[in-house]
Each structure stands twice: as C-alpha cells, then as structure tokens.
C-alpha positions as a Python dict, from the first residue, in 0.01 Angstrom:
ca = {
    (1, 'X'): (0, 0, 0),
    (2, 'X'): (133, 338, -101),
    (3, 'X'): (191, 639, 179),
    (4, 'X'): (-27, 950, 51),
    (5, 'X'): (95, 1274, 131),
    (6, 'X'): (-100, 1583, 123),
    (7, 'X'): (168, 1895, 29),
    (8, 'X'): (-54, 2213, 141),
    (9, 'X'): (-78, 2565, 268),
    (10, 'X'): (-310, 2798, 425),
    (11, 'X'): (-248, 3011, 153),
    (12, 'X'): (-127, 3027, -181),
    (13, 'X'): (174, 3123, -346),
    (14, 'X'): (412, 2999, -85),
    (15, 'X'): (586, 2752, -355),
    (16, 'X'): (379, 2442, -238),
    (17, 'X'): (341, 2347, -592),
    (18, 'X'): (697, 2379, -655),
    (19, 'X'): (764, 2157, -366),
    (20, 'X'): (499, 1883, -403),
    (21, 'X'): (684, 1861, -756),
    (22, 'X'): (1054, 1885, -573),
    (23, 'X'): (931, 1625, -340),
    (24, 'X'): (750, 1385, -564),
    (25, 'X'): (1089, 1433, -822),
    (26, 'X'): (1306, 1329, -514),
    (27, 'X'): (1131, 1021, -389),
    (28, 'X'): (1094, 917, -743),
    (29, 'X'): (1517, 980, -775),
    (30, 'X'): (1582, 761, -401),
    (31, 'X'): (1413, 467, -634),
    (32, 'X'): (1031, 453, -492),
    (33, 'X'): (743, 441, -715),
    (34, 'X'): (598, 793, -733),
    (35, 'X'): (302, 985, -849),
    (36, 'X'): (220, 1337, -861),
    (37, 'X'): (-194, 1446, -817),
    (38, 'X'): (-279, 1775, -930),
    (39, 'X'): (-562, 1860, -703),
    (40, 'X'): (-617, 2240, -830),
    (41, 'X'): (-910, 2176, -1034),
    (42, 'X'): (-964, 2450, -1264),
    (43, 'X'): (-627, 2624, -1217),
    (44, 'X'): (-380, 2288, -1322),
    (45, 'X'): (-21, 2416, -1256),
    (46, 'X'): (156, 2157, -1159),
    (47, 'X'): (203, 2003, -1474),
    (48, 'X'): (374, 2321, -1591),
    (49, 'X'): (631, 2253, -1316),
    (50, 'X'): (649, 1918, -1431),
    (51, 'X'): (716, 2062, -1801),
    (52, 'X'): (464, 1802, -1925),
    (53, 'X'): (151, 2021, -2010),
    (54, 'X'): (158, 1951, -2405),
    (55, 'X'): (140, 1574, -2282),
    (56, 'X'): (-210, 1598, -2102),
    (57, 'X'): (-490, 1470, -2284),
    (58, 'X'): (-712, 1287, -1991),
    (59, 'X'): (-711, 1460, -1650),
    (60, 'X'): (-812, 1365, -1274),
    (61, 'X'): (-1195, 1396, -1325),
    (62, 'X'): (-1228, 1229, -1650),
    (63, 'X'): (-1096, 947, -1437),
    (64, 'X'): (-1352, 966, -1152),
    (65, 'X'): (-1603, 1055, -1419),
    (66, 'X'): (-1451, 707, -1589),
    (67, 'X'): (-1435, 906, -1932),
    (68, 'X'): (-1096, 760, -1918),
    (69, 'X'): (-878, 485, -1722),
    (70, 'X'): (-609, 577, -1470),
    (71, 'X'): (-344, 393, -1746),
    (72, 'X'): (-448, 701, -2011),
    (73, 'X'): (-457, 988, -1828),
    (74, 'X'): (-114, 951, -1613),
    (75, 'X'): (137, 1079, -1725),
    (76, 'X'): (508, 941, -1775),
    (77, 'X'): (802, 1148, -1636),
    (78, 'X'): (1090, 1214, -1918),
    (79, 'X'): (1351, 1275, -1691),
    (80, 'X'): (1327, 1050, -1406),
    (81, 'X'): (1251, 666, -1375),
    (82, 'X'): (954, 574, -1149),
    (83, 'X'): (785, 940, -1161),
    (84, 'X'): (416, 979, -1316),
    (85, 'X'): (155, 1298, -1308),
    (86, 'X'): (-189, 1296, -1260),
    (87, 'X'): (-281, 1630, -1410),
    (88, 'X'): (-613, 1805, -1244),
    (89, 'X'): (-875, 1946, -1532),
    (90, 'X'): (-892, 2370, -1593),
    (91, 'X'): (-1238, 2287, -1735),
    (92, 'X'): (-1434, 2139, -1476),
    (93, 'X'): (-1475, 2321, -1090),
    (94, 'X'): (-1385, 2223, -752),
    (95, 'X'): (-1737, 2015, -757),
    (96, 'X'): (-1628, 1766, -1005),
    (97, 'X'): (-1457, 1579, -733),
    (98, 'X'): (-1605, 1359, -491),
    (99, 'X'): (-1530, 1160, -176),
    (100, 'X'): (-1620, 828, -357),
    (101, 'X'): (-1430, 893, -652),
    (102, 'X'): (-1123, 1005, -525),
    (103, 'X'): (-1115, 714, -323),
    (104, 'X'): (-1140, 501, -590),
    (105, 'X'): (-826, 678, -759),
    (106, 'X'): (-641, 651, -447),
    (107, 'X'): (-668, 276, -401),
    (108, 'X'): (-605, 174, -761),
    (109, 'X'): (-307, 401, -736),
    (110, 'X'): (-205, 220, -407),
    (111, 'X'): (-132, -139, -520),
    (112, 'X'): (142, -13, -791),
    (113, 'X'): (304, 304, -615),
    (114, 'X'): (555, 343, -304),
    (115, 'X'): (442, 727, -286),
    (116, 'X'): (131, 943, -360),
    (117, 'X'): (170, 1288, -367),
    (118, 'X'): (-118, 1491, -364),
    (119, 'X'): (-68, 1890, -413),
    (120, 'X'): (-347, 2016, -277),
    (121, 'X'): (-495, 2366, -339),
    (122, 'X'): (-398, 2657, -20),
    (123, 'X'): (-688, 2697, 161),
    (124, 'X'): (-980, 2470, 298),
    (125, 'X'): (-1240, 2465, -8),
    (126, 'X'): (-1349, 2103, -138),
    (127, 'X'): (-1039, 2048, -331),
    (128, 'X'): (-813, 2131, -71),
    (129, 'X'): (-1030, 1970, 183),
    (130, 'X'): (-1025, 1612, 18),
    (131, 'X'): (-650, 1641, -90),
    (132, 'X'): (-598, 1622, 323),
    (133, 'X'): (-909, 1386, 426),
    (134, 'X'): (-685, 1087, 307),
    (135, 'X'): (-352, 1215, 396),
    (136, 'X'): (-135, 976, 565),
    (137, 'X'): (139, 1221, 614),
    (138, 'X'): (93, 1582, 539),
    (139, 'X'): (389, 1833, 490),
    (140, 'X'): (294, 2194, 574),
    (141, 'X'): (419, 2454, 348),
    (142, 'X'): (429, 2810, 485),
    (143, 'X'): (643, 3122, 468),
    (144, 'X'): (842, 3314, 699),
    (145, 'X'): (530, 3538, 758),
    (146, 'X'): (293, 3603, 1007),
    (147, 'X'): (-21, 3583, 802),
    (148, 'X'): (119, 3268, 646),
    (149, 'X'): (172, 3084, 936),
    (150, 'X'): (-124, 3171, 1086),
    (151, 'X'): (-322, 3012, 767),
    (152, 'X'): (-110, 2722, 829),
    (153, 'X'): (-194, 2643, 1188),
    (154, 'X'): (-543, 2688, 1070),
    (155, 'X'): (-452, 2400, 845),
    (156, 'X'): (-316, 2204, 1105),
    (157, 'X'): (-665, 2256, 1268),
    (158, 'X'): (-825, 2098, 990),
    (159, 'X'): (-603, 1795, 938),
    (160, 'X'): (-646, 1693, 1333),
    (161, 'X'): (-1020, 1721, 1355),
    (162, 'X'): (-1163, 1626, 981),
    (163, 'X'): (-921, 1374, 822),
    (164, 'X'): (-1008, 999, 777),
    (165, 'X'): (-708, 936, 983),
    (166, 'X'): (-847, 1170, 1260),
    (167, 'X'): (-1208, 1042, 1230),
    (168, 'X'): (-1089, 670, 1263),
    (169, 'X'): (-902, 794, 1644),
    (170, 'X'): (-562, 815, 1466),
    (171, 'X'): (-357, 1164, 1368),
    (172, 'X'): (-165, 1250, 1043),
    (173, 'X'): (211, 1281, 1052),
    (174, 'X'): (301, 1625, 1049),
    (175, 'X'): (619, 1800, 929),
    (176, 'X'): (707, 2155, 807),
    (177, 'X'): (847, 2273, 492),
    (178, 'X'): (978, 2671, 549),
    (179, 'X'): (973, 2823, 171),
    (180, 'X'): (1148, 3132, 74),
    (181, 'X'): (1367, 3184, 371),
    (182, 'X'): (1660, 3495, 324),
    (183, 'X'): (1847, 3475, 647),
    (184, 'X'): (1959, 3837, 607),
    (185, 'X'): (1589, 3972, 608),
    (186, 'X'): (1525, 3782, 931),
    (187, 'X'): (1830, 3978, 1084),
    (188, 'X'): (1697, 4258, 988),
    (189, 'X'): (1309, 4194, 1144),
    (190, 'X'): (1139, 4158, 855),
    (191, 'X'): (1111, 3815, 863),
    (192, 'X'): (972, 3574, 1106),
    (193, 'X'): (1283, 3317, 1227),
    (194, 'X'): (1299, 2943, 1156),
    (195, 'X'): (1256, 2892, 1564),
    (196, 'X'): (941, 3179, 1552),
    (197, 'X'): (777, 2954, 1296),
    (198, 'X'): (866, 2620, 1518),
    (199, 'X'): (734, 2756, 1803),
    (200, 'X'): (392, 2902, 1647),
    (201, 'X'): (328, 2544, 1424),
    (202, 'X'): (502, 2307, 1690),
    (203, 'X'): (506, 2044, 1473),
    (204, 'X'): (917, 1862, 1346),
    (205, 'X'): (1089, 2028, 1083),
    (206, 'X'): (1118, 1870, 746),
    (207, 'X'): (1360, 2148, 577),
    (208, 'X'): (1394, 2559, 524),
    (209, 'X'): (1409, 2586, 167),
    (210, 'X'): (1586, 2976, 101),
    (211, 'X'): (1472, 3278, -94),
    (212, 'X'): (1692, 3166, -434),
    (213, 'X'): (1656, 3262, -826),
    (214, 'X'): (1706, 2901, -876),
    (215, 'X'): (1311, 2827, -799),
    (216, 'X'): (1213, 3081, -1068),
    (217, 'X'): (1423, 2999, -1326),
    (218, 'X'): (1319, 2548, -1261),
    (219, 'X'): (952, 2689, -1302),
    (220, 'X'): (1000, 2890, -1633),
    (221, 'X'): (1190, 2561, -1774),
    (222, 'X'): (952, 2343, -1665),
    (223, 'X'): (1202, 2200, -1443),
    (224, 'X'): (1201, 2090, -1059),
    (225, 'X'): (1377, 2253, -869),
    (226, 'X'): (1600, 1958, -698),
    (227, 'X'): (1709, 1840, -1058),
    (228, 'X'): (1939, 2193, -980),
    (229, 'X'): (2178, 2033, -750),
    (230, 'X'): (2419, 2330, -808),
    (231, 'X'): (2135, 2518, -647),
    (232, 'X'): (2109, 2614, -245),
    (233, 'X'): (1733, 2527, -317),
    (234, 'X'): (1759, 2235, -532),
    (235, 'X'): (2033, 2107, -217),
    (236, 'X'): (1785, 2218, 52),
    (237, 'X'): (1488, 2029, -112),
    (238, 'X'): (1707, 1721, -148),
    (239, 'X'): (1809, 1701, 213),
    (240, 'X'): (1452, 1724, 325),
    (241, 'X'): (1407, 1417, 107),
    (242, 'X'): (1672, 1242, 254),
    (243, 'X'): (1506, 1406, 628),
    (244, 'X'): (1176, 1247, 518),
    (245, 'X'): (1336, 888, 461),
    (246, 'X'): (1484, 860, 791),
    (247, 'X'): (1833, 1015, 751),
    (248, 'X'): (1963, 1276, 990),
    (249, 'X'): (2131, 1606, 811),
    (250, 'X'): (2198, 1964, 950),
    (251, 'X'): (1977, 2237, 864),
    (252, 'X'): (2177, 2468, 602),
    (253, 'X'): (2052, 2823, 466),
    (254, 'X'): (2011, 2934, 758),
    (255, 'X'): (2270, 3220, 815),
    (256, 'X'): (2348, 3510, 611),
    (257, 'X'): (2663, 3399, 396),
    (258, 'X'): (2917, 3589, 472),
    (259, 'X'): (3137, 3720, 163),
    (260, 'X'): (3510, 3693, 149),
    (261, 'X'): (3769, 3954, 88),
    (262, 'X'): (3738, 3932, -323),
    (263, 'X'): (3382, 3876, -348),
    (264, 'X'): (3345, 4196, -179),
    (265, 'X'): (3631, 4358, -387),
    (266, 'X'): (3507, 4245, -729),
    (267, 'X'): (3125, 4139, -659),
    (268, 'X'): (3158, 3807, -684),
    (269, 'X'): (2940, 3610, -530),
    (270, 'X'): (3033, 3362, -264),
}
C-alpha cells in the first residue's frame, strides 16, 4: 500500500506546488514508485512545473467521471525513472470531485506506487479539503510570515479534527516545509525566524528551503527545482528528502553567507 501525502498551505503562493513537484521528483530519484496528483481543479499548474503540459490529454476527473482509465490519463516522467503525473482538469470546478471517486483513484493508485503525492490547493475549499481527508502524512508549506503561518496552523486545525485518519481515532504525521527563507531579512526583522515559525506550528521540521533565483528559473523551464543540485534550493529540497526517509542532516541556509575579501572587492558572489 502506497503512503499519501498531502503537500498544502493555508495560503497560496508559498511555492507548495513547486515543492509537491521537488518532493515527488526526489522520492521518485531515491528509487520509490511515485506519483504526482494535481488537485487544483480548474487552475492545473503543476504540470507546468512538471514541463509536461503539451502531454495531457485525460485529466483527474475524466478518471472519476470514468471518461478515461487511470493507465491514459497519467502521465510518464521524461527525466526520471519511477515518476508519473496525474494532471487536475482547468475545465471542470472544484465540484467535479467527490469523496467516492477520489477514493477510488487513491486505491487503484495504491497497489502499484511506493508514494502518492497529492498537491493540494492553499486553503480549505473542497479540493483542498479532500486532498488532506486521506492524507497519511501531510507536509505543511508556509512562509516566513505572520499571516502565512497563521493560515497554516489553521490548516493544522483541519487535518487533526476532519481527516479519515483523525475520524478513525488516529492523527496525520506532520512535518514543516519553510519556503522562501533569506536569512539576512530575518536579521533585519522583517522576517519571522525558523525557531518563531517552530514555536507558532510546533510540529518537526522537514527542511527551510531559502529565498533563491534558482526556484524561478526550474519553473520557467519546466524544471524541478531539486534536478538543480548546483542550487542552495535544489540542495535544501534534497536534504529534506533524505530528512523524510529517515536520515539525519543539519539544517543549512540558515545564516546570512558571509562574503570573502574578493567577493566583496570584485562582486563576486560567494
């Protein structure tokens, strides 16, 4: 049986779909079975991320709809073995999904995957709300930010009182992904620290993914961002991986870099 994970936020554009793609990529590249759900019905982004959109020609509600069979509409990943996407329909609305039928997805999906990684819409509308109703183990995205952490413990709210998990006298496993993190505007104040947001959310630390260029750029190629491993983000996204499976690593990103003699000289960066 597959572990689902639910990759969500209180609110959106913290990079939770470039994560759920970083994370589904990096499971996929440590050898498990993997498959990405788009569960943004009506918006579909993650396949942009995934640089596959030309590809999709069934979606996730044809399949509960059974206009088409799980084997169509998934979607093959180019670049790395054991990676498929499930792309979400921008023609239908949140009410094309269902409890029943995205069960039925689910379970099918179960008896051939390792992973199922659903990126849910930010908020608490239908999507969002059955993208976490069969989580297993959800990972929290949020931003240094007090409005964004505060939509996130709201989340948290919502995954310990209405998931199937929570319902059946059991709790979701928790862990938090810190997006866009620049260690120099925390010094300053402007940013909430990685120990604020700890102490707010109280729930483990998966990684602290930094403010980086690197994100943008993946996006616009159609890229994850942990294929970068040149990258401070595509290295940050791949330790939280490697957190997620079990192995202990040191939180990096976390200071302001200080710049040597020449890079200060001649503006090079260090």
């Amino acid at each position: 049986m597959a572990e689902i994970i639910v990759v969500t936020s209180g609110k959106g554009g913290v990079g939770k779909t470039t994560s759920s793609a970083a994370i589904g990529t990096g499971l996929a590249l440590k050898g498990f079975k993997t498959v990405l759900i788009d569960f943004d019905v009506g918006l579909r982004n993650l396949d942009l991320i995934m640089g596959c959109e030309r590809r999709v020609v069934y979606d996730f509600v044809n399949v509960i709809n059974q206009e088409a069979t799980l084997n169509q509409a998934l979607i093959k990943d180019k670049r790395t073995e054991n990676l498929f996407i499930l792309p979400a329909s921008q023609t239908r609305d949140k009410d094309a999904l269902s409890v029943e039928g995205v069960e039925a997805v689910l379970n099918e999906l179960s008896e051939s995957f390792d992973y199922i990684v659903c990126d849910s819409p930010a908020g608490i509308e239908k999507g969002a709300h059955l993208a976490l109703y069969f989580a297993d183990t959800a990972i929290v995205v949020t931003n240094p930010e007090v409005s964004s952490v505060r939509d996130s413990d709201r989340i948290l709210g919502v995954l310990q009182s209405k998931s199937r998990r929570a319902e059946q006298g059991g709790s979701v496993k928790e862990h938090l992904l810190l997006t866009r993190y620049n260690p120099g505007r925390v010094q300053e104040g402007e940013m909430l620290s990685v120990d604020d947001v700890k102490e707010i959310l109280a729930i483990p630390l998966l990684g602290v993914i930094p403010e980086s260029q690197a994100v943008l750029k993946a996006s616009n190629q159609g890229v994850p961002v942990i294929m970068d491993d040149q990258s401070d983000a595509g290295q940050a996204y791949d330790d939280a991986i490697a957190r997620f499976l079990g192995e202990e690593r040191d939180h990096r990103f976390l200071n302001v870099e200080r710049k040597g003699f020449l890079s200060r000289v001649f503006g090079r960066k260090g």
